[in-house]
Coordinates of C-alpha atoms and ligand atoms in Angstrom, one line a residue:
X28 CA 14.0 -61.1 -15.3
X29 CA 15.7 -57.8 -15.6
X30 CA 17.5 -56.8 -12.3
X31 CA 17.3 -53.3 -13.4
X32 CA 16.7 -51.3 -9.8
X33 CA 14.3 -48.9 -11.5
X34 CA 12.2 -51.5 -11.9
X35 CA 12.1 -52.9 -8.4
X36 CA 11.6 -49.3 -6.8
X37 CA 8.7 -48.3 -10.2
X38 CA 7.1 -51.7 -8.3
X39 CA 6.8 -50.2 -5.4
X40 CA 5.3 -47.3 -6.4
X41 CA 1.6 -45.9 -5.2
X42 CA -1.1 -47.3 -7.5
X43 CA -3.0 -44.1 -7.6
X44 CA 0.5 -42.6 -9.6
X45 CA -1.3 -38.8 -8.8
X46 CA -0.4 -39.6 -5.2
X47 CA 2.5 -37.2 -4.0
X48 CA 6.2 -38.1 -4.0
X49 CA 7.6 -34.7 -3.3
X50 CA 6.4 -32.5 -1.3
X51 CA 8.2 -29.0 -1.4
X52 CA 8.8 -26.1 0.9
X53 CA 6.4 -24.1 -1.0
X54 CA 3.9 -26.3 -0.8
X55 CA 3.7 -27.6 -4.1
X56 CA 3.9 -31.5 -4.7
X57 CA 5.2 -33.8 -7.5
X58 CA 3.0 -36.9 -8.1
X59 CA 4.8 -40.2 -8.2
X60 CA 3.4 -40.1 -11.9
X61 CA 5.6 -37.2 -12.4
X62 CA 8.4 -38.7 -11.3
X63 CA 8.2 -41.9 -13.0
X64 CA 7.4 -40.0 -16.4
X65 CA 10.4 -37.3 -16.5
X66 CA 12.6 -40.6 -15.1
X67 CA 11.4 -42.1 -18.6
X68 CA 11.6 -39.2 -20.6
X69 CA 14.9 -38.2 -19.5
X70 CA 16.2 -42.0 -20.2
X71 CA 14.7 -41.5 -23.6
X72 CA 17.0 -38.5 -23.8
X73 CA 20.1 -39.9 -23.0
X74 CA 19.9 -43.0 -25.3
X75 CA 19.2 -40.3 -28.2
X76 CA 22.4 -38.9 -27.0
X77 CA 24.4 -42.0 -27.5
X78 CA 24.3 -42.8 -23.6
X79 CA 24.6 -46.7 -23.8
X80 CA 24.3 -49.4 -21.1
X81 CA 27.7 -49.3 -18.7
X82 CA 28.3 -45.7 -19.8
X83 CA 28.3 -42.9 -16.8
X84 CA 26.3 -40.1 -16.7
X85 CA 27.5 -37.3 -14.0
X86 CA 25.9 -34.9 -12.1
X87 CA 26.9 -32.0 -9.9
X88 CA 24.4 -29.5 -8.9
X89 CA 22.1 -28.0 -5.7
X90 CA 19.6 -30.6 -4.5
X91 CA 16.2 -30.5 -6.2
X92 CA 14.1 -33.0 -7.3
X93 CA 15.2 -33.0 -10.7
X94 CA 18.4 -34.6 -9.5
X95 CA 16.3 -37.4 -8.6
X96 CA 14.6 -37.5 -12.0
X97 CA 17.7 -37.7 -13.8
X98 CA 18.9 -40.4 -11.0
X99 CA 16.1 -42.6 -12.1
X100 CA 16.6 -41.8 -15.5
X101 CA 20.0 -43.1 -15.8
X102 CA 18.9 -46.2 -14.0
X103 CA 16.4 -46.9 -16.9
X104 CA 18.6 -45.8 -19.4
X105 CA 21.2 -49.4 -18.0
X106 CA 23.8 -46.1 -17.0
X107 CA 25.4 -45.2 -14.3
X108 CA 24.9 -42.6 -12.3
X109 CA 28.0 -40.4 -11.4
X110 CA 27.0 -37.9 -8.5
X111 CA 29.7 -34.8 -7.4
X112 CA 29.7 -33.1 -4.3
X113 CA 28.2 -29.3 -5.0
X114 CA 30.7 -28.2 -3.6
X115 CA 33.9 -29.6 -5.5
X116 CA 35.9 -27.1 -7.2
X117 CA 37.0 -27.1 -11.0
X118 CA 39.8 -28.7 -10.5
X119 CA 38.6 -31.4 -8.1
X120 CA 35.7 -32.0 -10.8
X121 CA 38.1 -32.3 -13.3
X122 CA 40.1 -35.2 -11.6
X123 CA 36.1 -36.6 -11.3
X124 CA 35.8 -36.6 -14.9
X125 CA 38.9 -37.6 -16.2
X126 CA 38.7 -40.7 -14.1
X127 CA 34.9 -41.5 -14.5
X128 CA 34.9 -40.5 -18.2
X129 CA 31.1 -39.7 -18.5
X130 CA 29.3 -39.7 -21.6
X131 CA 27.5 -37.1 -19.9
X132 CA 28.1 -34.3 -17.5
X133 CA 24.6 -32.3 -15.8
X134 CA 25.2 -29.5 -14.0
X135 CA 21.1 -27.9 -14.4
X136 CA 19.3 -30.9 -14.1
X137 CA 16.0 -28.7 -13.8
X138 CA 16.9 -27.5 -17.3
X139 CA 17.6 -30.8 -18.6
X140 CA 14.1 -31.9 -17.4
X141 CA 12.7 -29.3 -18.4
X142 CA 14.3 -29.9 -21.9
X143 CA 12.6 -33.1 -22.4
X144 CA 9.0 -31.9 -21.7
X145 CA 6.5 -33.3 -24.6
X146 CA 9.8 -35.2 -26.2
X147 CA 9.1 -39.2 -26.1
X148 CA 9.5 -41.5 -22.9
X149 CA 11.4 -45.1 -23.3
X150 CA 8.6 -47.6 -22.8
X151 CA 10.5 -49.4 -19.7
X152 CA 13.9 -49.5 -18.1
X153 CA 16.7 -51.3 -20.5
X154 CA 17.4 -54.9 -18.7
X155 CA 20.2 -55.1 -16.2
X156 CA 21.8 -57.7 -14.4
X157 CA 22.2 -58.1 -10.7
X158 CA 25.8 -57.0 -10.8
X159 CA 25.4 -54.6 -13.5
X160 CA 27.2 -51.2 -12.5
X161 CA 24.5 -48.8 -11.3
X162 CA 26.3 -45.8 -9.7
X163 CA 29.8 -44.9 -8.6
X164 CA 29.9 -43.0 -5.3
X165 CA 33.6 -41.3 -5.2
X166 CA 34.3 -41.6 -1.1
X167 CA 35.1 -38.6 0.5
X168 CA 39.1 -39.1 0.0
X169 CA 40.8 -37.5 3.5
X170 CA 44.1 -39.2 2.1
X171 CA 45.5 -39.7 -0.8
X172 CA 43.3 -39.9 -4.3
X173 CA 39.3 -40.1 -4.5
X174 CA 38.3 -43.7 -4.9
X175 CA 35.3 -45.0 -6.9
X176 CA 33.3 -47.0 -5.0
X177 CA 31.6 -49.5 -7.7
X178 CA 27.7 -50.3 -7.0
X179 CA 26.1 -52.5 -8.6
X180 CA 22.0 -53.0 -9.0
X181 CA 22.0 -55.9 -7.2
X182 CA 23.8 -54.1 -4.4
X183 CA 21.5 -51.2 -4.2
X184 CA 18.5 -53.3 -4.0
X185 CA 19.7 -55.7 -1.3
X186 CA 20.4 -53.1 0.9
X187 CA 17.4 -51.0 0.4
X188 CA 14.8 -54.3 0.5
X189 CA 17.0 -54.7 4.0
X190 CA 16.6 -51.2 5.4
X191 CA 12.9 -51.1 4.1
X192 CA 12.5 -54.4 6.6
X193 CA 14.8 -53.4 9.4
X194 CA 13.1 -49.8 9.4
X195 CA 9.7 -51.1 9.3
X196 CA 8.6 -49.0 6.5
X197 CA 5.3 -48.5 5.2
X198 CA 3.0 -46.6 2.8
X199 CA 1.7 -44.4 5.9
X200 CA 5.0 -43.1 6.8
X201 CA 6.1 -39.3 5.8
X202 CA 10.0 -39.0 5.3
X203 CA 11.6 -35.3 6.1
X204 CA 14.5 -35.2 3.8
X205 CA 17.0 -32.7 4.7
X206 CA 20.5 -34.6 3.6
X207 CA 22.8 -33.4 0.4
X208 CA 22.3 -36.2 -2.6
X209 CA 25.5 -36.8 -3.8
X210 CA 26.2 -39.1 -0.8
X211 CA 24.9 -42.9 -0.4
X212 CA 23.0 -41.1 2.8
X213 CA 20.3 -38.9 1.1
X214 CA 20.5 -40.5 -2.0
X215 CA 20.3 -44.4 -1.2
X216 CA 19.1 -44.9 2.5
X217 CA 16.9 -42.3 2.5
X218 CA 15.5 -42.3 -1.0
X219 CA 15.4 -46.0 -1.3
X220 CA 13.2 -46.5 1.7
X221 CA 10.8 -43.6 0.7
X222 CA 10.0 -44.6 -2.5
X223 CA 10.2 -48.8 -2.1
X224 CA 7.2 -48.0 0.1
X225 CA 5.5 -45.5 -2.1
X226 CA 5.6 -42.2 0.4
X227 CA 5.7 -38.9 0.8
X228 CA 9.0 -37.5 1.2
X229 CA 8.7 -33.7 2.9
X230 CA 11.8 -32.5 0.4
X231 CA 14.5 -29.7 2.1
X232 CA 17.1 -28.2 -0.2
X233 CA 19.2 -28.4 3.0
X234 CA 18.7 -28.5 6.8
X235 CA 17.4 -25.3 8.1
X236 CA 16.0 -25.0 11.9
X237 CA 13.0 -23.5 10.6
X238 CA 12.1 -25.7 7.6
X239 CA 12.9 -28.9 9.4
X240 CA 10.6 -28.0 12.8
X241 CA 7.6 -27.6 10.3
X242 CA 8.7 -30.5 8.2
X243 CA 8.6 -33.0 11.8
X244 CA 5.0 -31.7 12.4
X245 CA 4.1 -33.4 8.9
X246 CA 6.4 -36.3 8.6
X247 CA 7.0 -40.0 10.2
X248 CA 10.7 -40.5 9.9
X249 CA 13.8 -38.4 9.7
X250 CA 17.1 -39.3 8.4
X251 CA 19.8 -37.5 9.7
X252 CA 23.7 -36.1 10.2
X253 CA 24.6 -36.3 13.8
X254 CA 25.1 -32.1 13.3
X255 CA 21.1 -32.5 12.7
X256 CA 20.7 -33.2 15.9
X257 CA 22.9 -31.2 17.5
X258 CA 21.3 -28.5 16.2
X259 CA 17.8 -29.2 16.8
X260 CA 19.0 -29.8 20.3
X261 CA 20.0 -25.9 20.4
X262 CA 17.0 -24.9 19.6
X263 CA 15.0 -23.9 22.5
X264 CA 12.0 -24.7 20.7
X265 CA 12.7 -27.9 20.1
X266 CA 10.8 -30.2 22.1
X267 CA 8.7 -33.4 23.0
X268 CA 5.7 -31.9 21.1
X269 CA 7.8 -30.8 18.0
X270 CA 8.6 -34.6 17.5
X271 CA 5.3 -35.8 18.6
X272 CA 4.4 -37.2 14.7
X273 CA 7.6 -38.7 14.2
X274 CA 8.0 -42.8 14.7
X275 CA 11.9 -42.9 14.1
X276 CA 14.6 -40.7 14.4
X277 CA 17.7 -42.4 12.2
X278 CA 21.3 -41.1 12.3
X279 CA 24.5 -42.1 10.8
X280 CA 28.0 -41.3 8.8
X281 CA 29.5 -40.0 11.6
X282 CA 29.6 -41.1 15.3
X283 CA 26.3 -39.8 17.5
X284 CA 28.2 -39.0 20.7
X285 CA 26.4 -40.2 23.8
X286 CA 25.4 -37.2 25.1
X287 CA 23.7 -36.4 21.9
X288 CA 21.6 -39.4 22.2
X289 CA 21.1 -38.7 26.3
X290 CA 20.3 -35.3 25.2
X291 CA 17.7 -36.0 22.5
X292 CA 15.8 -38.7 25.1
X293 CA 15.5 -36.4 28.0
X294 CA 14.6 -33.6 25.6
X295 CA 11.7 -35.8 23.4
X296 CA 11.3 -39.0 25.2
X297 CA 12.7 -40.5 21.8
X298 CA 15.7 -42.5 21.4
X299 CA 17.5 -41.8 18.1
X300 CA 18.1 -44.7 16.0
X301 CA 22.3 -45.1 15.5
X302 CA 23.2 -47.1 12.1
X303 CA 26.7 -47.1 10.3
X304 CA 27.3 -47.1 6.7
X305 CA 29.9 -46.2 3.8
X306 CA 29.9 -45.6 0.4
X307 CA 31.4 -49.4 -0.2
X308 CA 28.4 -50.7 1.1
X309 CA 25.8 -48.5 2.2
X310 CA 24.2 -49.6 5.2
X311 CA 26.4 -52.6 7.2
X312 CA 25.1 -52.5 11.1
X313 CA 21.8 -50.8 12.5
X314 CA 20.5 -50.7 15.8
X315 CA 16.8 -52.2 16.2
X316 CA 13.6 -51.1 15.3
X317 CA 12.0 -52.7 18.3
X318 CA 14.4 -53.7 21.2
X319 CA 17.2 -51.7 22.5
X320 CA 19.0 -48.9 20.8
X321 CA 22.5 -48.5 22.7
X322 CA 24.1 -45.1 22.9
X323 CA 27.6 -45.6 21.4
X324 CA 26.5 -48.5 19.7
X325 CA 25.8 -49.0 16.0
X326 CA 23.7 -52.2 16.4
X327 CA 23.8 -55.5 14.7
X328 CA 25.4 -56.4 11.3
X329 CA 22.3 -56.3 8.7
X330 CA 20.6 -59.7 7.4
X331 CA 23.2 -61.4 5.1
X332 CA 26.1 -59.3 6.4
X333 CA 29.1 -61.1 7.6
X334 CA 30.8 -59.0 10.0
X335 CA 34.1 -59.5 11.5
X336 CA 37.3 -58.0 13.5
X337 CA 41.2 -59.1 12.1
X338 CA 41.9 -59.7 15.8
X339 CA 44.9 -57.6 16.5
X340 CA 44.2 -54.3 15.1
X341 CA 40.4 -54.5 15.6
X342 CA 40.0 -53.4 11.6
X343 CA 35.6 -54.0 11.1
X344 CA 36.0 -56.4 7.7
X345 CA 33.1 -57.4 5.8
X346 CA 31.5 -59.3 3.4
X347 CA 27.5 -59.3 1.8
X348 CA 24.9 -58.1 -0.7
X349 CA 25.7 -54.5 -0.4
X350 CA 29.6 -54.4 -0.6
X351 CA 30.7 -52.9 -3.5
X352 CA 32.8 -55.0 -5.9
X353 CA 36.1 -52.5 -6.8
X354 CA 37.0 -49.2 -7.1
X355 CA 36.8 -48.1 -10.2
X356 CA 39.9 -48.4 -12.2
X357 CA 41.9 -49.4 -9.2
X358 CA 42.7 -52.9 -9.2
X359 CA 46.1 -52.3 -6.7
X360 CA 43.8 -50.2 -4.4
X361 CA 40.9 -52.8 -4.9
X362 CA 43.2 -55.9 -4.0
X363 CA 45.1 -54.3 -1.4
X364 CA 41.3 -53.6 0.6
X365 CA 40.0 -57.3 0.3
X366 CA 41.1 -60.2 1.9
X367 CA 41.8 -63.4 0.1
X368 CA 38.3 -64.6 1.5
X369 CA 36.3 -61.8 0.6
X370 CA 36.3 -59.3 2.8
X371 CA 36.3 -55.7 2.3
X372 CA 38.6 -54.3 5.2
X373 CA 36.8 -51.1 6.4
X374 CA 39.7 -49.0 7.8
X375 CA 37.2 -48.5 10.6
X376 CA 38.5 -49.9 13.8
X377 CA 35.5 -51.6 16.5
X378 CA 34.7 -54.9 18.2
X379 CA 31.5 -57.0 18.7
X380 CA 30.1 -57.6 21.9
X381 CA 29.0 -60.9 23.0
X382 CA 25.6 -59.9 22.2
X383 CA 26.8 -59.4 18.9
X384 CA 26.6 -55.6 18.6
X385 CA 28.7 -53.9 17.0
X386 CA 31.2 -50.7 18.6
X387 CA 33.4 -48.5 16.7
X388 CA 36.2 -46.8 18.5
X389 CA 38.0 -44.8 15.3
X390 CA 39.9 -44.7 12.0
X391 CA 42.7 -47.3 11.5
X392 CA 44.0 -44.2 9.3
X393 CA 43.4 -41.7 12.2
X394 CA 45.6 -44.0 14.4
X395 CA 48.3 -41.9 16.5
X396 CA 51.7 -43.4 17.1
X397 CA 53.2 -41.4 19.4
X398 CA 56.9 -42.2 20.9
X399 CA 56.6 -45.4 19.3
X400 CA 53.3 -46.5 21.5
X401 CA 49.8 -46.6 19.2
X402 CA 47.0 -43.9 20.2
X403 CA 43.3 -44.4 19.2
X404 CA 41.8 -41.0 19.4
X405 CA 38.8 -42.3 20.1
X406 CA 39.6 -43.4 23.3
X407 CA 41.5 -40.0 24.5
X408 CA 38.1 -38.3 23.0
X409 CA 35.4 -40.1 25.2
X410 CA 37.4 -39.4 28.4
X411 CA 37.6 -35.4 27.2
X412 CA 34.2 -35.9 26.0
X413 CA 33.1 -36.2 30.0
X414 CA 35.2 -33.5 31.5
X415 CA 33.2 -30.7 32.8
X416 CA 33.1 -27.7 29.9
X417 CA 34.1 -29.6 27.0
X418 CA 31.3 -29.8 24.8
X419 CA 33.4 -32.1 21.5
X420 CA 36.6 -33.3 21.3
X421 CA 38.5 -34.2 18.3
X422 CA 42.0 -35.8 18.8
X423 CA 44.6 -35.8 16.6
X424 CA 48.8 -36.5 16.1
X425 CA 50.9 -33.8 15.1
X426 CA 54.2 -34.0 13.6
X427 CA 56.7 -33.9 17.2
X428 CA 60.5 -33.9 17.0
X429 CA 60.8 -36.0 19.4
X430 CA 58.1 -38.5 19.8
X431 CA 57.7 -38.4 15.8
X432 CA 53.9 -37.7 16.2
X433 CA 52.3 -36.1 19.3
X434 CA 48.7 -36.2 20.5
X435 CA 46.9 -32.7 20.7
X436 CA 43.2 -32.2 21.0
X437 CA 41.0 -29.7 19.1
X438 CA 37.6 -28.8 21.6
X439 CA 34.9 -27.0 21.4
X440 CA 33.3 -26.0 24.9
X441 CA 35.7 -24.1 27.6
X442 CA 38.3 -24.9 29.5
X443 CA 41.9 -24.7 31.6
X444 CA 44.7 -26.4 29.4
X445 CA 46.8 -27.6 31.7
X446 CA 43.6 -28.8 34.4
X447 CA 42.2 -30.6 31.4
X448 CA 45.6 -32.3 30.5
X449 CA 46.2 -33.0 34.6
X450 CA 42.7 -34.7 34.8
X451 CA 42.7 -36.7 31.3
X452 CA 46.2 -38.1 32.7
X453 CA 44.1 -39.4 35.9
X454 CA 42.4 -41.8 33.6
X455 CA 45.0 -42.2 30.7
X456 CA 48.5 -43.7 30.2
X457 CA 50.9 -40.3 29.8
X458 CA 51.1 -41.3 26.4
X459 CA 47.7 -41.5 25.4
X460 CA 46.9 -38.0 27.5
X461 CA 47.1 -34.8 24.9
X462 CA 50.0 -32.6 25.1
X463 CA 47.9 -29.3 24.1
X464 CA 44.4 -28.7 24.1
X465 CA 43.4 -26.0 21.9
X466 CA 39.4 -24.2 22.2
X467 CA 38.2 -23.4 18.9
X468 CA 34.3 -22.1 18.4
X469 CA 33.6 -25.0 16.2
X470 CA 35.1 -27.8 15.1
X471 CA 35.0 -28.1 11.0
X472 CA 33.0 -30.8 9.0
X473 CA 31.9 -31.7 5.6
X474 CA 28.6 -31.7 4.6
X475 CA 27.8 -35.0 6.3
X476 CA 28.8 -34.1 9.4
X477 CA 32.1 -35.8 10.0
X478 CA 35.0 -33.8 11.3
X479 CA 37.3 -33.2 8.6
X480 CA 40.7 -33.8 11.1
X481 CA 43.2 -33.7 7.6
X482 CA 42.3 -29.9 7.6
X483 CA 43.2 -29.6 11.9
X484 CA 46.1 -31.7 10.9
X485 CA 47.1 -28.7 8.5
X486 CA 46.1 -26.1 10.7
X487 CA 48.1 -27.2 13.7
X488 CA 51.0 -28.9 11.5
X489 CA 53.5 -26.6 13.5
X490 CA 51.9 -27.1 16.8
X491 CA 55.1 -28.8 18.1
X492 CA 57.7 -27.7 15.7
X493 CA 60.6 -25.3 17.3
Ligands
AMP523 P1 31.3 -42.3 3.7 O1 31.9 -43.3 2.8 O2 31.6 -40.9 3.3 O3 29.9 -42.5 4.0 O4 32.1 -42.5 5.1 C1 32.0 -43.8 5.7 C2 32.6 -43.7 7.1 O5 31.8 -42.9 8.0 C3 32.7 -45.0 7.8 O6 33.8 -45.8 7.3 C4 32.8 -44.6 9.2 O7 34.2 -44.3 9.5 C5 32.0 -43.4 9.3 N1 30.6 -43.7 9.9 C6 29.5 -43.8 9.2 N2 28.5 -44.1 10.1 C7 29.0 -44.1 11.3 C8 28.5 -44.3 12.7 N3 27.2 -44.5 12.9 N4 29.4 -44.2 13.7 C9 30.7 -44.0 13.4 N5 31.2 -43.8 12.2 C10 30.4 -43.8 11.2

């Protein structure tokens, strides 16, 4: 039997194919027939244009729901699927291409649909094995070169059957879908779980206030960025009743601080749903469906998932159906991130409780050594996190000349430098306590909500020069 993911998700689909599948801001719907049939259509089109099993097809382009067509399309067609950040510049897409070498590069999928309208559809998806390649996901790449994080079918379909379980999906629920698609979030996790139970999916081009409080009033389930709900949670007019409908609130691919989560309860009576993913492997640990969801927590490894910490620097390693097999091209990189048993090191740095929930406290790679002693800015963030006024911290080192690196902290909120520094060194080792603490009106992130803390390391490179 093929292992083609097409087919498992076309399996899924609603019998009644007129049901809908997409369900726009202007009201107008596209049937899961309509889906399935420009999926085929567009597969027939890139076999006619040479596009052969194992070849990539890339994309960059707005969300729409064409980029979902041609997703499906390139799964039936055995190709992989090659999707770029909108908002990479030339010469960042050029270093895409050059390494992915596509057969194919989209950049209007709507008029590449649109292109095959009355052409021919291929009858059904060309066979694939489980560990077929399926899609490379280039990570995000905060140092040093992009890698390309190889997925395979039979990757993709473990971990979407999982999440489908874990999330208790079914053909009654609604998904609001607000996240980019280049990323394993909106475009796996999300997707994945909306069509393997044959639903509706209320489809945002991005996350607006306004579009996303109508969306809730319609849908069962939202997906988000922790930034979602920050933002809804500055929105006076977002309350218990706006989130009445919805069953599950889900965030991940960056930390959900605890007063986000403390926030969000008070406010709806709701307790979001914490889960933590990468590219590598899309979904790893989620918190339960039914049972307790732990602020700070990101829940228990998923079925299958071995999860483990190399005891002395606490790096999360793991090993299951969903992690990827190389990078692309990279077999130093590749071999330098596994362990000789299997384990993809995650560069994320955590522990498990004896319950067997899983904590993350930071980036190995955003590890501070300062004076020689090692700094987890995680752990200098959570106390800043508390003290009155600050609203978000983000800690970082700095080049120093004479501790080598120094720790400053970036906030957002208001505050007194030197009574902030005075009452972090109450509760931290002098070390550990920053030596500057700049207010800035927001911190910066990329499109999936993590704070980008290479581009504060620019900004404040001379922080502590002479
Ligand atoms: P990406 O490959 O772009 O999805 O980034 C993956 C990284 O995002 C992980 O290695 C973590 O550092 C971070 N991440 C994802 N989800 C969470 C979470 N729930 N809590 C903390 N960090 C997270």
């Amino acid at each position: 039997m093929s292992a083609n993911l097409f087919d498992l998700l076309a399996s899924r689909f609603p019998a009644d194919r007129s049901a809908p599948c997409f369900i726009l801001p202007d009201g107008n719907q596209i049937s899961y027939g309509a889906l399935e049939s420009a999926a085929a259509r567009v597969a027939a089109r890139l076999v006619a244009d040479g596009v052969r099993p194992g070849d990539r097809v890339a994309l960059q382009a707005e969300k729409s729901p064409e980029v979902i067509m041609v997703y499906l399309g390139v799964l039936m067609a055995g190709a992989v699927f090659v999707p770029l950040n909108a908002a990479y510049t030339r010469s960042e897409v050029d270093y895409f291409l050059g390494d992915a070498e596509p057969k194919i590069f989209i950049t209007d999928p709507p008029a590449f649909v649109r292109e095959t309208e009355g052409h021919d559809m291929l009858a059904r998806a060309i066979p694939r094995e489980a560990g077929d390649l399926a899609s490379l996901i280039y990570t995000s790449g905060t140092t040093g070169r992009s890698k390309g994080a190889m997925l395979s079918h039979g990757n993709l379909a473990e971990n979407a059957l999982a999440l489908h379980a874990a999330w208790g999906f079914t053909p009654r629920d609604v998904l609001l879908h607000a996240l980019p698609v280049f990323h394993v979030h909106g475009l796996f996790v999300a997707l994945h779980c909306a069509l393997l139970s044959g639903a509706p999916i209320i489809w945002l081009p991005k996350f607006t206030d306004a579009d996303v409080l109508a969306g809730l009033q319609r849908s069962t389930v939202m997906m988000g960025v922790p930034t979602f709900y920050t933002r809804l949670l500055a929105n006076p007019a977002f309350n218990a009743d706006a989130a009445r409908n919805i069953r599950l609130f889900i965030s991940g691919s960056a930390p959900l601080l605890p007063s986000t989560f403390a926030e969000f309860e008070q406010r709806t009576g709701q307790r979001i749903l914490e889960r933590y993913g990468m590219s590598e492997a899309v979904i790893i640990t989620t918190n339960p469906l039914e049972g307790d969801r732990i602020a700070g927590s990101v829940g228990f490894p998923l079925p299958g998932v071995e999860l483990r910490t190399d005891g002395e620097a606490g790096v999360i390693q793991i090993r299951g159906p969903s992690v990827f097999s190389a990078y692309w091209r990279m077999p130093e990189k590749t071999a330098a991130e596994f362990t000789i048993d299997g384990f993809f090191i995650t560069g994320d740095v955590g522990r498990v409780d004896p319950d067997g929930r899983v904590w993350i406290s930071g980036r190995a790679k955003d590890l501070i050594i300062s004076g020689g002693y090692n700094v987890y800015p995680k752990e200098v963030e959570l106390v800043l996190d508390e003290l009155p006024g600050i609203t978000e911290s983000a800690v970082i080192g700095l080049p120093h000349p004479d501790f080598g690196e120094a720790v400053a902290a970036i906030c957002t909120g208001q505050g007194e430098e030197a009574a902030i520094i005075a009452a972090a060194r109450l509760q931290l080792a002098a070390y550990k306590a920053p030596k500057r603490v700049i207010f800035v009106p927001d911190l910066p992130r990329n499109a999936m909500g993590k704070v980008q803390k290479n581009l504060l390391r620019e900004t404040y490179a001379g922080l502590f020069q002479p």
